[in-house]
Coordinates of C-alpha atoms and ligand atoms in Angstrom, one line a residue:
X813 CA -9.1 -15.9 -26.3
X814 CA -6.0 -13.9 -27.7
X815 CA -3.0 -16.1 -27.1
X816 CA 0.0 -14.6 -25.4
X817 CA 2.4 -14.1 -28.5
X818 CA -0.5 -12.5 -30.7
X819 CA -1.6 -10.3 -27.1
X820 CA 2.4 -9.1 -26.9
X821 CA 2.5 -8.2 -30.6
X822 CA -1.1 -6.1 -29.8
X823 CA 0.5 -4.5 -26.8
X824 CA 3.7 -4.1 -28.7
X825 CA 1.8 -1.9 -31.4
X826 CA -0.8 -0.1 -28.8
X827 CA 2.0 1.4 -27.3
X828 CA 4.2 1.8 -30.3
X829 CA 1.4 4.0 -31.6
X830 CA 0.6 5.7 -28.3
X831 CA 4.2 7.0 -28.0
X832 CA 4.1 8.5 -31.6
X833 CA 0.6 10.2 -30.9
X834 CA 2.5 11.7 -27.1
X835 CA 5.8 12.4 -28.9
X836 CA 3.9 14.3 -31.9
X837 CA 2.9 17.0 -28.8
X838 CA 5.6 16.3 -26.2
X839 CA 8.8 14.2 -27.2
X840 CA 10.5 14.4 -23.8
X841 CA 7.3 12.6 -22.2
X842 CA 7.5 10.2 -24.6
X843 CA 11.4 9.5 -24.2
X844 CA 10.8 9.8 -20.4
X845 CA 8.1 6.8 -20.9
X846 CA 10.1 4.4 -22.7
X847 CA 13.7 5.7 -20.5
X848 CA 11.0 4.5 -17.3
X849 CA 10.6 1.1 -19.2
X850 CA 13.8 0.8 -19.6
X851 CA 14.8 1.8 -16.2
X852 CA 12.0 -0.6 -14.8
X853 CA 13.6 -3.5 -17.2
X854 CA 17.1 -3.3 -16.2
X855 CA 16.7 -3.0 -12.8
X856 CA 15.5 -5.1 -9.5
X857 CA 13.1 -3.7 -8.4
X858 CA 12.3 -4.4 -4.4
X859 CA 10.4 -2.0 -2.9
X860 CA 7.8 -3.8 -1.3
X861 CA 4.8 -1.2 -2.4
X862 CA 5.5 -1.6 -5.8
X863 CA 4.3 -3.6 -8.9
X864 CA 4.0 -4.0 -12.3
X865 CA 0.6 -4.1 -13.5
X866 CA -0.2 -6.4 -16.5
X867 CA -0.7 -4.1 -20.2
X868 CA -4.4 -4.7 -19.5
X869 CA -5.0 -2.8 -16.2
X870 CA -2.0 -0.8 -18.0
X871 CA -4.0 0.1 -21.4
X872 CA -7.3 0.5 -19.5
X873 CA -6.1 3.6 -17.9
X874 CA -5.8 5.6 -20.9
X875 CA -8.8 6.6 -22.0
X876 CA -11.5 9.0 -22.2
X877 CA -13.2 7.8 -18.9
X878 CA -10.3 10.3 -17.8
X879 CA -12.7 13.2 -19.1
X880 CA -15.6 12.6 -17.1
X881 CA -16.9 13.9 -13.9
X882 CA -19.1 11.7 -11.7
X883 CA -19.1 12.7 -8.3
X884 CA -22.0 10.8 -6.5
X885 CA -22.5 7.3 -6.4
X886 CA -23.8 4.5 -8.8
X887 CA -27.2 5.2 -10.0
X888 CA -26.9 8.5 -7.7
X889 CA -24.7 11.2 -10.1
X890 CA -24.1 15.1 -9.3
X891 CA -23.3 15.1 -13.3
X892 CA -25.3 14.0 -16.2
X893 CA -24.0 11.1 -18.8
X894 CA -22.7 8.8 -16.3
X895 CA -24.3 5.6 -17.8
X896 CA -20.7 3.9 -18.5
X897 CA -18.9 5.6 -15.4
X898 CA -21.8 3.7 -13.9
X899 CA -21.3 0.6 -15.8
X900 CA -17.2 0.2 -14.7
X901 CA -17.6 1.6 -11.3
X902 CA -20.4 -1.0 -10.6
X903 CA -18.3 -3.9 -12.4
X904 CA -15.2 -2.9 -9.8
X905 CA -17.4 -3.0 -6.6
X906 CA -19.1 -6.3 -8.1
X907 CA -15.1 -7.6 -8.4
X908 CA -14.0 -6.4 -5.0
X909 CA -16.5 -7.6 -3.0
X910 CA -16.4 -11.2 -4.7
X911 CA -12.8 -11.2 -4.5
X912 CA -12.4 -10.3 -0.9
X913 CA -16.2 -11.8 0.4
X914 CA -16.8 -8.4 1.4
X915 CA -20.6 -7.4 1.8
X916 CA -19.8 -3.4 0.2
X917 CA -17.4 -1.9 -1.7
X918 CA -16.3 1.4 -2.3
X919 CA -13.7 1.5 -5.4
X920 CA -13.5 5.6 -5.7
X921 CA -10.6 6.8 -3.8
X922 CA -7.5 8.1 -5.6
X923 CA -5.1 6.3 -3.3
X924 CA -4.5 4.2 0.1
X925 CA -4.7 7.9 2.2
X926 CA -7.7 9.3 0.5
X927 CA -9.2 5.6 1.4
X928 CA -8.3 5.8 5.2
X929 CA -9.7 9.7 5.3
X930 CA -13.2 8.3 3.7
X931 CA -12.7 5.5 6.6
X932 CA -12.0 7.8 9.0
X933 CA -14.9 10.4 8.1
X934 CA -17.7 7.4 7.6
X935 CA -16.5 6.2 11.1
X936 CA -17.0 9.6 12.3
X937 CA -20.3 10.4 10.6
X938 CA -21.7 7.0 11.5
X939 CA -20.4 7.0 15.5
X940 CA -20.4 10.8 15.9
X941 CA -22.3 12.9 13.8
X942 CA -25.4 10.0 13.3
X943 CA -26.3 10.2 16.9
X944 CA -25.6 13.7 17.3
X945 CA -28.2 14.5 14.6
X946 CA -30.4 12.4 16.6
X947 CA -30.5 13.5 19.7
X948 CA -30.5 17.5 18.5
X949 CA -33.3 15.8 16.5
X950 CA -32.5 18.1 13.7
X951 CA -33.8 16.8 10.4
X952 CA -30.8 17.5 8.4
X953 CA -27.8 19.7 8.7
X954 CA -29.7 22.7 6.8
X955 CA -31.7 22.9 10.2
X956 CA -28.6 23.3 12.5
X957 CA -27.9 26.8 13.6
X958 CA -24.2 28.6 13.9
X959 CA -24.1 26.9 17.4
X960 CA -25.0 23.6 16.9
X961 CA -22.5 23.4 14.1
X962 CA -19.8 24.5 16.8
X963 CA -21.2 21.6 19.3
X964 CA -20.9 19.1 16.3
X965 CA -17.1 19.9 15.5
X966 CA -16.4 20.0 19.1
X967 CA -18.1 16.3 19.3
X968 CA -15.9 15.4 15.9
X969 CA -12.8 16.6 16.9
X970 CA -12.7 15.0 20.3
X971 CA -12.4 11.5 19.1
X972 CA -9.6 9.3 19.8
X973 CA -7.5 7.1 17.4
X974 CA -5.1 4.2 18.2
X975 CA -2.9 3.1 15.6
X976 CA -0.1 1.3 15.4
X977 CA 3.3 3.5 15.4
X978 CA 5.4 4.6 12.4
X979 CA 8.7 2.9 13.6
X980 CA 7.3 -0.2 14.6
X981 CA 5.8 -0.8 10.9
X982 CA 2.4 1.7 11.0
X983 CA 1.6 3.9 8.0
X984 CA 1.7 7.5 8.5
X985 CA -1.7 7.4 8.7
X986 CA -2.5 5.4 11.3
X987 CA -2.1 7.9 13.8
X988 CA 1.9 9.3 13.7
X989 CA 0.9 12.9 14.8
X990 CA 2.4 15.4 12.4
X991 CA 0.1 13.4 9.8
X992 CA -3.6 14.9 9.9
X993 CA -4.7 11.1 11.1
X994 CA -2.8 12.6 13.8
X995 CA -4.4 16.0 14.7
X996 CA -7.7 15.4 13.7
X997 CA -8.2 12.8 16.2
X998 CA -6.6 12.2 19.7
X999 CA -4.3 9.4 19.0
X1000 CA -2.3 7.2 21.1
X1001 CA 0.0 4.7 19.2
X1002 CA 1.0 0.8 20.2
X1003 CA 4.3 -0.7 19.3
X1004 CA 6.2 -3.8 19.4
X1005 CA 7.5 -5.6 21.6
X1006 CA 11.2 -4.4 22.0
X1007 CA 12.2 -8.3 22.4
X1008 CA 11.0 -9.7 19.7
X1009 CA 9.9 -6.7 17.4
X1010 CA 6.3 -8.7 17.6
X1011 CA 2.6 -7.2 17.8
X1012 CA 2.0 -7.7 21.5
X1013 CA -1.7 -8.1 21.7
X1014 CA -1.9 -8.3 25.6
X1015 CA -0.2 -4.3 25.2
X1016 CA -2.1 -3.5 22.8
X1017 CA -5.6 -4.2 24.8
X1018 CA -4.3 -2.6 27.9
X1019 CA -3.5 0.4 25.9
X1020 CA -6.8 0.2 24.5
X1021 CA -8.7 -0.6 28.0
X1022 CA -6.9 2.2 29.3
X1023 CA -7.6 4.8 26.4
X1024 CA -10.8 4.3 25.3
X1025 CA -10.3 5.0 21.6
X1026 CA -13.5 5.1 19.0
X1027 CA -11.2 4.0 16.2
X1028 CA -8.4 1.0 16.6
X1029 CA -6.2 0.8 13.5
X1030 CA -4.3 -2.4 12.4
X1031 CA -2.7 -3.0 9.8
X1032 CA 1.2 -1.6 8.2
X1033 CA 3.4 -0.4 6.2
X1034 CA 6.9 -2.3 7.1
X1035 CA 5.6 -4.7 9.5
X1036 CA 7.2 -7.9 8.5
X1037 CA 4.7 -10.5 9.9
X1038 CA 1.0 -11.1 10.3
X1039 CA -1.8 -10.1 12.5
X1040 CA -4.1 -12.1 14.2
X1041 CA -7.4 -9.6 13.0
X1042 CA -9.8 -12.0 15.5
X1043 CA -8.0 -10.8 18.8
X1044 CA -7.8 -6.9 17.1
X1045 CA -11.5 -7.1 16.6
X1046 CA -11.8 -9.1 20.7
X1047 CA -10.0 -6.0 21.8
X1048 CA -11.9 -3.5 19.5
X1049 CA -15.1 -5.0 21.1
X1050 CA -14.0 -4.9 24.1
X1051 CA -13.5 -0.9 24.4
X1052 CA -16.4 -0.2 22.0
X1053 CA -14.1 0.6 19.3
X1054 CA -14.5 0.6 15.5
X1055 CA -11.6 -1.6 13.9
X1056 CA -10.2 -0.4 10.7
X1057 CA -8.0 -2.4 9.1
X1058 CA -5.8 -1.3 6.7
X1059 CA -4.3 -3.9 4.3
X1060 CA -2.6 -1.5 1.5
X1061 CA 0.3 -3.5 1.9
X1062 CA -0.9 -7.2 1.9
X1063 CA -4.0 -6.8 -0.1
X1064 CA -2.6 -9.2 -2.5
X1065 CA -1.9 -11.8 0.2
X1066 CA -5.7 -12.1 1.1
X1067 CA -7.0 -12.0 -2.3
X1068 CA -4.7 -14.8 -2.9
X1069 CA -6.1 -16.5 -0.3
X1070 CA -1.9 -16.9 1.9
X1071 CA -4.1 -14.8 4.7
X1072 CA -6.8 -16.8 5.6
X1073 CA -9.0 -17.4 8.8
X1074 CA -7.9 -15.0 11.7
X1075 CA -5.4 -13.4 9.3
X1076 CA -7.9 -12.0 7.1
X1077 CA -9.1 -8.6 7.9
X1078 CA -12.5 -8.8 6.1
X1079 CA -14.3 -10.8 8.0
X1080 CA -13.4 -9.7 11.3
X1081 CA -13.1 -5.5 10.6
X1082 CA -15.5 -3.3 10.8
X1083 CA -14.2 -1.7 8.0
X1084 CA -11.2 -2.7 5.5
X1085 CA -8.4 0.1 3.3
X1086 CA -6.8 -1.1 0.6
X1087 CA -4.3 0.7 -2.1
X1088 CA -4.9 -1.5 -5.6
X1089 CA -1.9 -1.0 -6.6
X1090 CA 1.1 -2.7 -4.1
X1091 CA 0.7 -6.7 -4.0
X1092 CA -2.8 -6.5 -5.3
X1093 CA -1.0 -5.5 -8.7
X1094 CA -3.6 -2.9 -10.3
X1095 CA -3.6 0.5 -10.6
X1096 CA -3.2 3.2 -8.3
X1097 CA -5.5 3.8 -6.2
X1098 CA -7.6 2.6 -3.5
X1099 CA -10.6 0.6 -1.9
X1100 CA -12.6 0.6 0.8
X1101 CA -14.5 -2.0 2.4
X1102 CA -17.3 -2.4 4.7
X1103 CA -20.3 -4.0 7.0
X1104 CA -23.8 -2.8 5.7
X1105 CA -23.9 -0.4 8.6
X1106 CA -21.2 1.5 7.6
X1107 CA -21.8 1.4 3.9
X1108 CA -24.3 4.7 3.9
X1109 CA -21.9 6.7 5.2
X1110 CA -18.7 5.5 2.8
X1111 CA -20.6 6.5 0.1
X1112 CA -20.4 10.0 1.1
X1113 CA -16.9 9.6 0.4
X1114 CA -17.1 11.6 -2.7
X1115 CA -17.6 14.7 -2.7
X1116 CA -17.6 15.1 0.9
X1117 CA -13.8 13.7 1.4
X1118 CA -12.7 13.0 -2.1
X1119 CA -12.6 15.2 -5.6
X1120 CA -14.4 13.6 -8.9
X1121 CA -13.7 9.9 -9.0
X1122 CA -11.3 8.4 -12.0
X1123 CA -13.3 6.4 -13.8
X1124 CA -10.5 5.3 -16.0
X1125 CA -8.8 4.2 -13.1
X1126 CA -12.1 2.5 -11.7
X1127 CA -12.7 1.1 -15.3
X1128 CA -8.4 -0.1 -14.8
X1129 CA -9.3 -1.3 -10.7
X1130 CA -11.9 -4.0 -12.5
X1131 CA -9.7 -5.5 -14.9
X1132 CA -7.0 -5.8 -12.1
X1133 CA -9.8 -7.1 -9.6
X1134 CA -10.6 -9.6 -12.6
X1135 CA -7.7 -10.4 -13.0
X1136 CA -7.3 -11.6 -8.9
X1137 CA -10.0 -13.5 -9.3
X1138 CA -8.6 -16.1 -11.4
X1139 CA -6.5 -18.8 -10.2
X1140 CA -3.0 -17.6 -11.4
X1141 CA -3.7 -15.1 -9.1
X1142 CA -3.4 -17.2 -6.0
X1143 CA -0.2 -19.1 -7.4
X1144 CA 1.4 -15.7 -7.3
X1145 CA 0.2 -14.7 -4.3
X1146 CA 2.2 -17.5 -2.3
X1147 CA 5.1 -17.6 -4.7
X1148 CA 5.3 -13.8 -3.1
X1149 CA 5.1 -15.4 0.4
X1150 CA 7.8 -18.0 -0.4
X1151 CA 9.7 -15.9 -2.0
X1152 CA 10.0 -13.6 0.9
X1153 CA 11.0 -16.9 2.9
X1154 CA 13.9 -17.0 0.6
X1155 CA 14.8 -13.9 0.7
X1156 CA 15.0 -13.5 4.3
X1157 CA 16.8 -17.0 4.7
X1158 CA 19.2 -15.7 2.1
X1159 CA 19.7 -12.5 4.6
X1160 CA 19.9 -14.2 7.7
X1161 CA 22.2 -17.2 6.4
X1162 CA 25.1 -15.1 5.3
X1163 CA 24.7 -13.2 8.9
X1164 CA 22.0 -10.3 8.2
X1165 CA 19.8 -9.0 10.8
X1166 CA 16.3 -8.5 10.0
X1167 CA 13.6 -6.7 12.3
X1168 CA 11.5 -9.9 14.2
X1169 CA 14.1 -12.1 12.9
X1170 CA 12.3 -13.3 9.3
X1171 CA 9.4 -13.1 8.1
X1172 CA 5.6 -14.2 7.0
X1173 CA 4.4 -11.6 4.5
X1174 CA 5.5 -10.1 1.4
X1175 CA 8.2 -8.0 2.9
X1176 CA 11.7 -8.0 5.0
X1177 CA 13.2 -5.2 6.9
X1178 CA 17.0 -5.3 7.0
X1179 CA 19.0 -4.1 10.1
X1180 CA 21.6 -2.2 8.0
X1181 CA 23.5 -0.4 11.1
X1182 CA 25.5 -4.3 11.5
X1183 CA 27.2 -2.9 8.3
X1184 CA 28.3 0.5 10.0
X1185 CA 25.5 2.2 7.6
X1186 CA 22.3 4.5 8.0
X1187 CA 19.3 3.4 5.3
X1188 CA 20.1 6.1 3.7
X1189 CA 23.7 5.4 2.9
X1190 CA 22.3 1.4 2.3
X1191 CA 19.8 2.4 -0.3
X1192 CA 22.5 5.0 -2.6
X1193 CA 24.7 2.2 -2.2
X1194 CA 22.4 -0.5 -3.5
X1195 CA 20.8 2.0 -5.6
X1196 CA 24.2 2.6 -7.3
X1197 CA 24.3 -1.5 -8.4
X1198 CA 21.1 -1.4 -9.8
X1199 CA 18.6 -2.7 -6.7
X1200 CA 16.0 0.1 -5.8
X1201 CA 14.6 -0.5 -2.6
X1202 CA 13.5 2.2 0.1
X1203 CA 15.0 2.8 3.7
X1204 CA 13.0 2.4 6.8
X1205 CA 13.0 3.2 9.9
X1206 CA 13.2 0.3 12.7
X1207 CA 11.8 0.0 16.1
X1208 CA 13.4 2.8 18.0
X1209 CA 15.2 3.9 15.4
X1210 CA 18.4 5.8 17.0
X1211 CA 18.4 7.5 13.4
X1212 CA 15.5 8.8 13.1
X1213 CA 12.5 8.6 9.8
X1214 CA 14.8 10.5 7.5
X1215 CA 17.9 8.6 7.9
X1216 CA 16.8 5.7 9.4
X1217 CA 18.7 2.3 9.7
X1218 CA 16.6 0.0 7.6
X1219 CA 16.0 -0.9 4.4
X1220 CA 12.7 -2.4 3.6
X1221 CA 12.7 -5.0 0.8
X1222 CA 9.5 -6.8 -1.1
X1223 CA 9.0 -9.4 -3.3
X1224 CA 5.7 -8.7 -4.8
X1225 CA 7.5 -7.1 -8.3
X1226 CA 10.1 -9.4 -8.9
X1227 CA 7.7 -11.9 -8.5
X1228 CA 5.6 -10.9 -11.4
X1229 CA 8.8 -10.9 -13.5
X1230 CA 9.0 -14.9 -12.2
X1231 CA 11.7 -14.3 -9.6
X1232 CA 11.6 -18.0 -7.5
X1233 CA 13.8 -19.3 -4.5
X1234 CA 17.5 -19.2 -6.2
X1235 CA 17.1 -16.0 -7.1
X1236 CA 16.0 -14.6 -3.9
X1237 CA 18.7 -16.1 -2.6
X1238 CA 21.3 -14.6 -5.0
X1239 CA 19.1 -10.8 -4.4
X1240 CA 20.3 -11.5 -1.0
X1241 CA 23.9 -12.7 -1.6
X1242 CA 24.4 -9.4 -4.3
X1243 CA 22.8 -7.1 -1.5
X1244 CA 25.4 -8.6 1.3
X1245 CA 28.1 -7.8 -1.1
X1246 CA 27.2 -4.5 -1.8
X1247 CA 26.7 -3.2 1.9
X1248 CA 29.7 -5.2 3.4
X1249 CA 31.8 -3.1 0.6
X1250 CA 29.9 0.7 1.5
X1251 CA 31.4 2.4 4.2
X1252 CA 30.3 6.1 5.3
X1253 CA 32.0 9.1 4.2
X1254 CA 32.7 12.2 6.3
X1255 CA 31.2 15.5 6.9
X1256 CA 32.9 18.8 5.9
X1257 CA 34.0 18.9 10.1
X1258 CA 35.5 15.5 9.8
X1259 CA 32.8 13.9 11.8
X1260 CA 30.7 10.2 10.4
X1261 CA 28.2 11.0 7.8
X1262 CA 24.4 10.1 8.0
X1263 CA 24.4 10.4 4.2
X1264 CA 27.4 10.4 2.1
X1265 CA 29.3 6.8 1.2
X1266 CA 31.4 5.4 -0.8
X1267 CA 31.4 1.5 -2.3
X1268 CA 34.5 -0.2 -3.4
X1269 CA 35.7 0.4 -7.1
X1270 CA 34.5 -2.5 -9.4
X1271 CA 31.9 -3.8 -7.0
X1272 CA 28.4 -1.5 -8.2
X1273 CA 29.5 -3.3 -11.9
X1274 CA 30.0 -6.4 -10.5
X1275 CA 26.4 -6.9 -9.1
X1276 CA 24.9 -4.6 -12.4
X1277 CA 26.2 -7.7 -14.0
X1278 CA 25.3 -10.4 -11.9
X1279 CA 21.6 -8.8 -11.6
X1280 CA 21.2 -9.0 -15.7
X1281 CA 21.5 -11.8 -16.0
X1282 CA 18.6 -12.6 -13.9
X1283 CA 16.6 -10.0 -15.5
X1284 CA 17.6 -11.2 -18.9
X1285 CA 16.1 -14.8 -17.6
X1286 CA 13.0 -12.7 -16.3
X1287 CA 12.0 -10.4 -18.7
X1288 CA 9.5 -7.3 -17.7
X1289 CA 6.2 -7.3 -20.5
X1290 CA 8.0 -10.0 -22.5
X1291 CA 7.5 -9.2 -26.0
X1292 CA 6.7 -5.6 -25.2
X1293 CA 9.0 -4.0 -28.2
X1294 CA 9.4 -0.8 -28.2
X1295 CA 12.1 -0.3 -31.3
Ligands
DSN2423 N1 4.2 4.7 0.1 C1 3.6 3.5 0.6 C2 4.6 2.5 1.0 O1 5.6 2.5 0.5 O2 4.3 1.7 1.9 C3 2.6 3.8 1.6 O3 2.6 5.1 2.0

């Protein structure tokens, strides 16, 4: 075992020596790589899809695996010389099943999208196309004649799709109609409740009683709490639905074991999406995971959805995966919980509003229009003193997706860096600061601006200051020196 002072002088010289060998073809992709590390360093880093990965899952990426093709499954190639895309590949499923007590594992596609279209495609094949085969008793689809093929796209593209919406915390995917989740299947979309900004399960089932869908997506993207996957899967039974679950976001949070019982998806979805790269802390990409049933037609993922997997990036998702399984893993996993505790205490004590008032995942959504700002003034602003975060839209949003008049925060990155609870709190207090001394600027007819700002002189320094030394205390790949 490599200690950790001897492992940062190795990672120290690997990517010394990397950047000579990139700058010798390309210096400005080299300067642009260490300007990123840089950037990353001095900065807080809080949007709550984000990472750092460790140098492992880091190193593993670049390397020859990149040149190979292997479309086709383990054992089951379209190309020849797979042996070692075989070897990673299986290590990664072997990982991702152990880690999340998942009976199959699909580690190929390129990101959490690609993952829901092979969801959404092996739900379709297995529900759809299956027993269409079967009663046009056709032996396979070379047998089906210009006609049939008509009837089976007909049958495909009549399905219907209820996800949760995009303002209420949904991904893009999950439905939100100019998205192709969103034409390639009927959809209907459930929110939350406009009380309490909660999942309102007794809603959601009517919606689903009433509409009948084949597919019922949970799962989100700036949702701030948890969901109770038993009663999703109750009301997924109920219509004779198939529930996905799609747990890009919180990945992390089951593999650490903070979502247990009803709050882990695995056990109660049919099937299970997953980027690797948000609180899970690998590489990008993403997962997919499923019941025995569906497993047959996942695997058609690639090449019927997906282009030639990345086996350096599978060969990266099984260090990452390896690196969940350990015990570390769950320590970080509910420092991210806690932390988010922190942070949203340190919001709400000095007068914030968030979206459901707190939270109980990785991630808080902050009411910025109390501060007579849109997200996207909020985010320049904080953007300007050094804390990168991304704005949102809120539950009926009177600003719209662009503008919006949130800004999402997460604690999953500077929690690697070994943020705790004090500084949480001062991330809060410096992000108060900032947007209490933003105001909006004016458009070129003299009317409130959407976009444009201004923050008072002194105050962006102020907080860059403030921030570093916190980042000093925390540093990013400590002993990483790239001199
Ligand atoms: N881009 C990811 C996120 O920020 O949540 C998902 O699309």
């Amino acid at each position: 075992m490599v200690d950790e002072s001897s492992m940062s002088a190795l990672t120290s010289s690997a990517y010394q020596q990397a950047l000579e060998v990139i700058a010798a073809v390309e210096p400005r992709v080299a300067e642009a790589t260490r300007q990123e590390l840089a950037d990353q360093r001095g900065s807080l880093k809080l949007i709550a899809s984000e990472n750092y990965a460790s140098p492992a899952v880091l190193l593993t990426m670049g390397t020859w695996f990149s040149d190979k093709y292997a479309e086709g499954t383990v054992g089951h190639r379209f190309y020849a010389a797979c042996q070692n895309v075989d070897t990673v590949e299986a290590l990664a499923a072997e990982h991702a099943r152990e880690l999340f007590g998942a009976p199959y594992a699909y580690v190929q596609p390129h990101s959490g999208i690609d993952a829901n279209l092979v969801a959404f495609w092996s739900i379709l094949a297995h529900r759809v196309e299956g027993p269409w085969l079967a009663k046009a008793a056709a032996k396979n689809v070379n047998d089906l004649t210009e006609a049939d093929w008509e009837e089976l796209r007909k049958e495909l593209g009549n399905q219907r799709l209820l996800g949760m919406s995009l303002d209420a915390g949904g991904h893009l995917t999950h439905g939100f109609r100019p998205n192709i989740s969103g034409k390639m299947f009927h959809q209907q979309q459930y929110g939350t409740d406009p009380a309490t900004g909660l999942v309102d399960y007794d809603a959601v089932r009517a919606k689903a009683r009433e509409f009948k869908p084949l597919v019922l997506v949970a799962g989100y993207s700036a949702y701030p709490r948890r969901i109770n996957f038993a009663t999703m899967r109750e009301i997924a039974d109920e219509v004779g639905a198939t529930l996905m679950v799609d747990m890009a976001h919180f990945s992390g949070l089951v593999a650490g074991k903070v979502f247990t019982g009803d709050e882990d998806p695995v056990p109660h979805a049919h099937i299970v999406t997953s980027t690797t790269h948000k609180s899970l802390r690998g590489p990008r990409g993403g997962i997919v995971l499923a019941t025995e049933e569906l497993a047959p037609s996942v695997d058609r993922g690639c090449p019927m959805v997906l282009g030639g997997p990345m086996a350096h990036v599978m060969a990266a998702k099984a260090v990452a995966f390896a690196e969940a399984r350990r015990p570390e893993f769950r320590t970080y996993a509910q420092q991210v919980a806690d932390n988010a505790q922190s942070l949203a205490q340190g919001f709400l004590s000095r007068g914030a509003s968030l979206v459901t008032g707190g939270t109980d995942n990785h991630l808080v959504l902050l009411d910025v229009s109390g501060f007579g700002l849109t997200g996207r003034q909020a985010e320049s602003a904080l953007l300007d003193a050094g804390i990168v975060t991304n704005r949102n839209a809120i539950p009926a949003d009177p600003n719209g997706p662009w503008y919006t008049s949130g800004i999402r925060l997460g604690t999953p990155a500077l929690t690697t860096r070994g943020f705790g609870h004090d500084e949480f709190d001062r991330v809060a207090e410096l992000i108060v600061h900032v947007l209490q001394n933003a105001q909006p600027g004016t458009t070129s007819t003299g009317a409130v601006s959407k976009a444009s700002y201004s923050v008072a002189e002194g105050v962006a320094d102020k907080v860059r200051d403030a921030s570093a030394e916190m980042l000093e205390k925390h540093p990013l790949y400590p002993g990483l020196d790239l001199a």
